[in-house]
């Protein structure tokens, strides 16, 4: 059953990450138990929109011109402890979320281009992006030192603003030193997807990301 989601709840990062943490922990021993744990968010699809706080300057390509290599992105996410440096919420790398979608293609849908109505809202709430502290359009480099971890939703709202120009959040939670973005469960999730699910990416996609994360 599909459930349309038009707005992310205030605690979306904590809500989705807690459920997916339990799902990932259950997968190696019981697919049925993992599916039961996923039930509170199963079948959700994103139908909303996000408000931009910045505006793209005419004549600049704020998205395609600031491509960051995958290896650098992995380095930034590891350095930042898989935590959004704007809102302080947990993140889960997109590759791990895709692995969960491999296991549960109908309950946790994914579409590479994020077309409305085809992707689970957890991708917006949890997937991290390595974004420029000083915007690429303003001369910022794509070195790890000028990159920071932001949720996809926070980065979309940021547009080309400097990270410190975003509206303040009410309270930034303390970073959880035990949180690893489900990396410790990633290989198990991939195995479950290969055995029971449907692949959403190229055959070497997950192996490549496991290597980038040193797994």
CSV table of C-alpha atoms in Angstrom, one decimal:
chain,number,residue,atom,x,y,z
A,1,UNK,CA,0.0,0.0,0.0
A,2,UNK,CA,1.4,3.4,-1.0
A,3,UNK,CA,1.2,6.3,1.4
A,4,UNK,CA,1.9,9.8,0.0
A,5,UNK,CA,4.0,12.1,2.2
A,6,UNK,CA,3.7,15.8,1.5
A,7,UNK,CA,5.8,17.2,4.4
A,8,UNK,CA,8.6,15.8,6.5
A,9,UNK,CA,8.0,15.6,10.2
A,10,UNK,CA,10.2,17.8,12.5
A,11,UNK,CA,12.0,14.7,13.8
A,12,UNK,CA,12.3,13.0,10.4
A,13,UNK,CA,16.0,12.2,10.6
A,14,UNK,CA,15.7,10.7,14.1
A,15,UNK,CA,12.4,8.8,13.2
A,16,UNK,CA,13.6,7.2,10.0
A,17,UNK,CA,17.2,6.4,11.2
A,18,UNK,CA,15.9,4.7,14.4
A,19,UNK,CA,13.5,2.5,12.4
A,20,UNK,CA,16.1,1.6,9.7
A,21,UNK,CA,18.7,0.9,12.5
A,22,UNK,CA,16.4,-1.7,13.9
A,23,UNK,CA,15.6,-3.1,10.4
A,24,UNK,CA,19.3,-3.5,9.5
A,25,UNK,CA,20.0,-5.2,12.9
A,26,UNK,CA,17.3,-7.7,12.3
A,27,UNK,CA,18.1,-8.6,8.7
A,28,UNK,CA,20.9,-11.1,9.2
A,29,UNK,CA,18.7,-13.3,11.3
A,30,UNK,CA,15.1,-12.8,10.0
A,31,UNK,CA,13.9,-11.1,6.9
A,32,UNK,CA,10.3,-11.4,8.2
A,33,UNK,CA,11.2,-9.6,11.5
A,34,UNK,CA,13.0,-6.9,9.5
A,35,UNK,CA,9.9,-6.4,7.4
A,36,UNK,CA,7.7,-6.1,10.5
A,37,UNK,CA,10.1,-3.4,11.9
A,38,UNK,CA,9.9,-1.5,8.7
A,39,UNK,CA,6.1,-1.5,8.7
A,40,UNK,CA,5.6,2.0,10.4
A,41,UNK,CA,7.2,3.7,7.3
A,42,UNK,CA,6.5,1.0,4.6
A,43,UNK,CA,5.2,2.2,1.3
A,44,UNK,CA,5.8,5.9,1.9
A,45,UNK,CA,6.5,8.0,-1.2
A,46,UNK,CA,7.6,11.6,-1.3
A,47,UNK,CA,5.1,14.0,-2.8
A,48,UNK,CA,6.2,17.3,-1.2
A,49,UNK,CA,8.5,20.1,-2.0
A,50,UNK,CA,11.3,21.9,-0.1
A,51,UNK,CA,11.6,25.6,0.4
A,52,UNK,CA,14.9,27.1,-0.8
A,53,UNK,CA,16.6,29.6,1.4
A,54,UNK,CA,19.1,30.7,-1.3
A,55,UNK,CA,18.7,31.6,-4.9
A,56,UNK,CA,21.0,30.5,-7.8
A,57,UNK,CA,22.7,33.4,-9.5
A,58,UNK,CA,21.8,33.7,-13.2
A,59,UNK,CA,24.5,32.2,-15.4
A,60,UNK,CA,25.9,29.8,-12.9
A,61,UNK,CA,25.2,26.1,-12.7
A,62,UNK,CA,25.2,25.5,-8.9
A,63,UNK,CA,24.6,21.7,-9.3
A,64,UNK,CA,26.5,20.2,-12.2
A,65,UNK,CA,29.6,22.4,-11.9
A,66,UNK,CA,30.4,21.3,-8.3
A,67,UNK,CA,30.7,17.6,-8.8
A,68,UNK,CA,32.6,16.0,-5.9
A,69,UNK,CA,34.4,12.7,-6.4
A,70,UNK,CA,32.8,9.7,-4.6
A,71,UNK,CA,36.0,9.0,-2.7
A,72,UNK,CA,36.0,12.5,-1.4
A,73,UNK,CA,32.4,12.3,-0.4
A,74,UNK,CA,33.1,9.1,1.6
A,75,UNK,CA,36.0,10.9,3.3
A,76,UNK,CA,33.8,13.8,4.3
A,77,UNK,CA,31.0,11.7,5.7
A,78,UNK,CA,33.4,9.6,7.7
A,79,UNK,CA,35.1,12.7,9.1
A,80,UNK,CA,31.8,14.2,10.1
A,81,UNK,CA,30.5,11.1,11.8
A,82,UNK,CA,27.6,10.7,9.4
A,83,UNK,CA,26.0,13.7,11.0
A,84,UNK,CA,24.4,16.7,9.3
A,85,UNK,CA,26.5,19.7,10.3
A,86,UNK,CA,23.6,22.0,9.9
A,87,UNK,CA,20.7,20.4,11.8
A,88,UNK,CA,22.8,17.8,13.8
A,89,UNK,CA,20.7,14.9,12.7
A,90,UNK,CA,21.9,11.4,11.8
A,91,UNK,CA,22.6,10.6,8.1
A,92,UNK,CA,22.7,7.3,6.3
A,93,UNK,CA,24.7,7.2,3.0
A,94,UNK,CA,22.5,6.9,-0.1
A,95,UNK,CA,24.3,3.7,-1.0
A,96,UNK,CA,23.1,2.1,2.3
A,97,UNK,CA,19.6,3.3,1.7
A,98,UNK,CA,19.7,1.9,-1.8
A,99,UNK,CA,20.8,-1.5,-0.3
A,100,UNK,CA,17.7,-1.4,1.9
A,101,UNK,CA,15.6,-0.6,-1.1
A,102,UNK,CA,17.1,-3.6,-2.8
A,103,UNK,CA,15.8,-5.8,0.0
A,104,UNK,CA,12.4,-4.1,0.2
A,105,UNK,CA,11.7,-2.6,-3.3
A,106,UNK,CA,8.0,-2.0,-2.7
A,107,UNK,CA,8.1,-1.1,1.0
A,108,UNK,CA,11.1,1.2,0.7
A,109,UNK,CA,11.0,2.5,-2.9
A,110,UNK,CA,13.9,4.2,-4.7
A,111,UNK,CA,14.3,6.0,-8.0
A,112,UNK,CA,17.7,7.3,-9.0
A,113,UNK,CA,16.4,10.7,-10.2
A,114,UNK,CA,14.2,11.3,-7.1
A,115,UNK,CA,11.1,11.9,-9.2
A,116,UNK,CA,8.2,12.9,-7.1
A,117,UNK,CA,6.0,9.9,-6.1
A,118,UNK,CA,8.8,7.3,-6.7
A,119,UNK,CA,11.2,7.6,-3.8
A,120,UNK,CA,10.8,7.0,-0.1
A,121,UNK,CA,11.0,10.3,1.9
A,122,UNK,CA,13.8,8.8,4.0
A,123,UNK,CA,16.1,9.6,1.1
A,124,UNK,CA,15.4,13.3,1.5
A,125,UNK,CA,15.5,13.1,5.3
A,126,UNK,CA,18.7,11.0,5.7
A,127,UNK,CA,20.9,10.8,2.6
A,128,UNK,CA,24.0,13.0,3.1
A,129,UNK,CA,25.6,15.2,0.5
A,130,UNK,CA,29.1,16.7,0.6
A,131,UNK,CA,28.4,20.4,0.1
A,132,UNK,CA,30.7,23.3,-0.2
A,133,UNK,CA,31.2,25.6,2.8
A,134,UNK,CA,32.2,28.4,0.4
A,135,UNK,CA,30.0,27.8,-2.6
A,136,UNK,CA,31.5,26.6,-5.8
A,137,UNK,CA,29.8,29.5,-7.6
A,138,UNK,CA,31.7,31.9,-5.3
A,139,UNK,CA,35.1,30.2,-5.9
A,140,UNK,CA,35.0,27.5,-3.3
A,141,UNK,CA,37.1,24.4,-4.0
A,142,UNK,CA,36.0,20.8,-3.9
A,143,UNK,CA,38.7,19.7,-1.5
A,144,UNK,CA,37.5,17.9,1.7
A,145,UNK,CA,38.5,20.9,3.8
A,146,UNK,CA,35.9,23.0,2.0
A,147,UNK,CA,33.2,20.4,2.2
A,148,UNK,CA,30.7,19.6,4.9
A,149,UNK,CA,28.0,16.9,5.4
A,150,UNK,CA,24.4,18.0,4.9
A,151,UNK,CA,21.2,16.1,4.6
A,152,UNK,CA,19.8,16.2,1.1
A,153,UNK,CA,16.9,18.2,2.4
A,154,UNK,CA,19.1,20.7,4.3
A,155,UNK,CA,21.4,21.0,1.2
A,156,UNK,CA,18.4,21.6,-1.1
A,157,UNK,CA,17.2,24.4,1.2
A,158,UNK,CA,20.7,25.8,1.4
A,159,UNK,CA,21.0,26.3,-2.4
A,160,UNK,CA,24.2,28.4,-2.9
A,161,UNK,CA,24.3,30.1,0.5
A,162,UNK,CA,27.3,29.8,2.7
A,163,UNK,CA,26.7,27.1,5.4
A,164,UNK,CA,26.8,29.7,8.2
A,165,UNK,CA,24.1,31.8,6.3
A,166,UNK,CA,21.3,29.2,6.8
A,167,UNK,CA,18.5,30.1,9.2
A,168,UNK,CA,19.3,28.9,12.7
A,169,UNK,CA,17.7,25.7,14.0
A,170,UNK,CA,16.1,25.8,17.4
A,171,UNK,CA,18.5,23.3,18.9
A,172,UNK,CA,21.3,21.2,17.4
A,173,UNK,CA,21.5,17.7,19.0
A,174,UNK,CA,24.8,16.5,20.2
A,175,UNK,CA,26.7,14.2,17.8
A,176,UNK,CA,26.3,10.5,18.6
A,177,UNK,CA,29.8,9.0,18.7
A,178,UNK,CA,28.4,5.5,18.3
A,179,UNK,CA,26.5,6.3,15.0
A,180,UNK,CA,28.2,5.0,11.9
A,181,UNK,CA,25.5,5.6,9.3
A,182,UNK,CA,24.7,1.8,9.3
A,183,UNK,CA,28.1,1.1,7.8
A,184,UNK,CA,28.6,-1.8,10.2
A,185,UNK,CA,25.4,-3.4,8.7
A,186,UNK,CA,26.0,-2.4,5.1
A,187,UNK,CA,27.5,-5.7,3.9
A,188,UNK,CA,24.7,-7.7,5.6
A,189,UNK,CA,22.1,-5.6,3.9
A,190,UNK,CA,23.7,-6.1,0.5
A,191,UNK,CA,23.8,-9.9,1.0
A,192,UNK,CA,20.1,-9.8,1.9
A,193,UNK,CA,19.3,-7.8,-1.2
A,194,UNK,CA,21.1,-10.2,-3.4
A,195,UNK,CA,19.3,-13.1,-1.9
A,196,UNK,CA,15.8,-11.8,-1.6
A,197,UNK,CA,15.3,-8.5,-3.4
A,198,UNK,CA,15.7,-6.5,-6.6
A,199,UNK,CA,18.8,-4.6,-7.6
A,200,UNK,CA,18.5,-0.9,-8.2
A,201,UNK,CA,22.0,-0.1,-9.3
A,202,UNK,CA,24.9,-1.5,-11.3
A,203,UNK,CA,26.4,-4.9,-10.2
A,204,UNK,CA,29.5,-3.3,-8.7
A,205,UNK,CA,27.8,-0.3,-7.1
A,206,UNK,CA,27.8,-1.6,-3.5
A,207,UNK,CA,31.2,-3.2,-3.7
A,208,UNK,CA,32.7,0.1,-4.8
A,209,UNK,CA,31.1,2.0,-2.0
A,210,UNK,CA,32.2,-0.6,0.6
A,211,UNK,CA,35.7,-0.1,-0.6
A,212,UNK,CA,35.4,3.7,-0.4
A,213,UNK,CA,34.3,3.4,3.2
A,214,UNK,CA,37.1,1.0,4.0
A,215,UNK,CA,34.7,-2.0,4.4
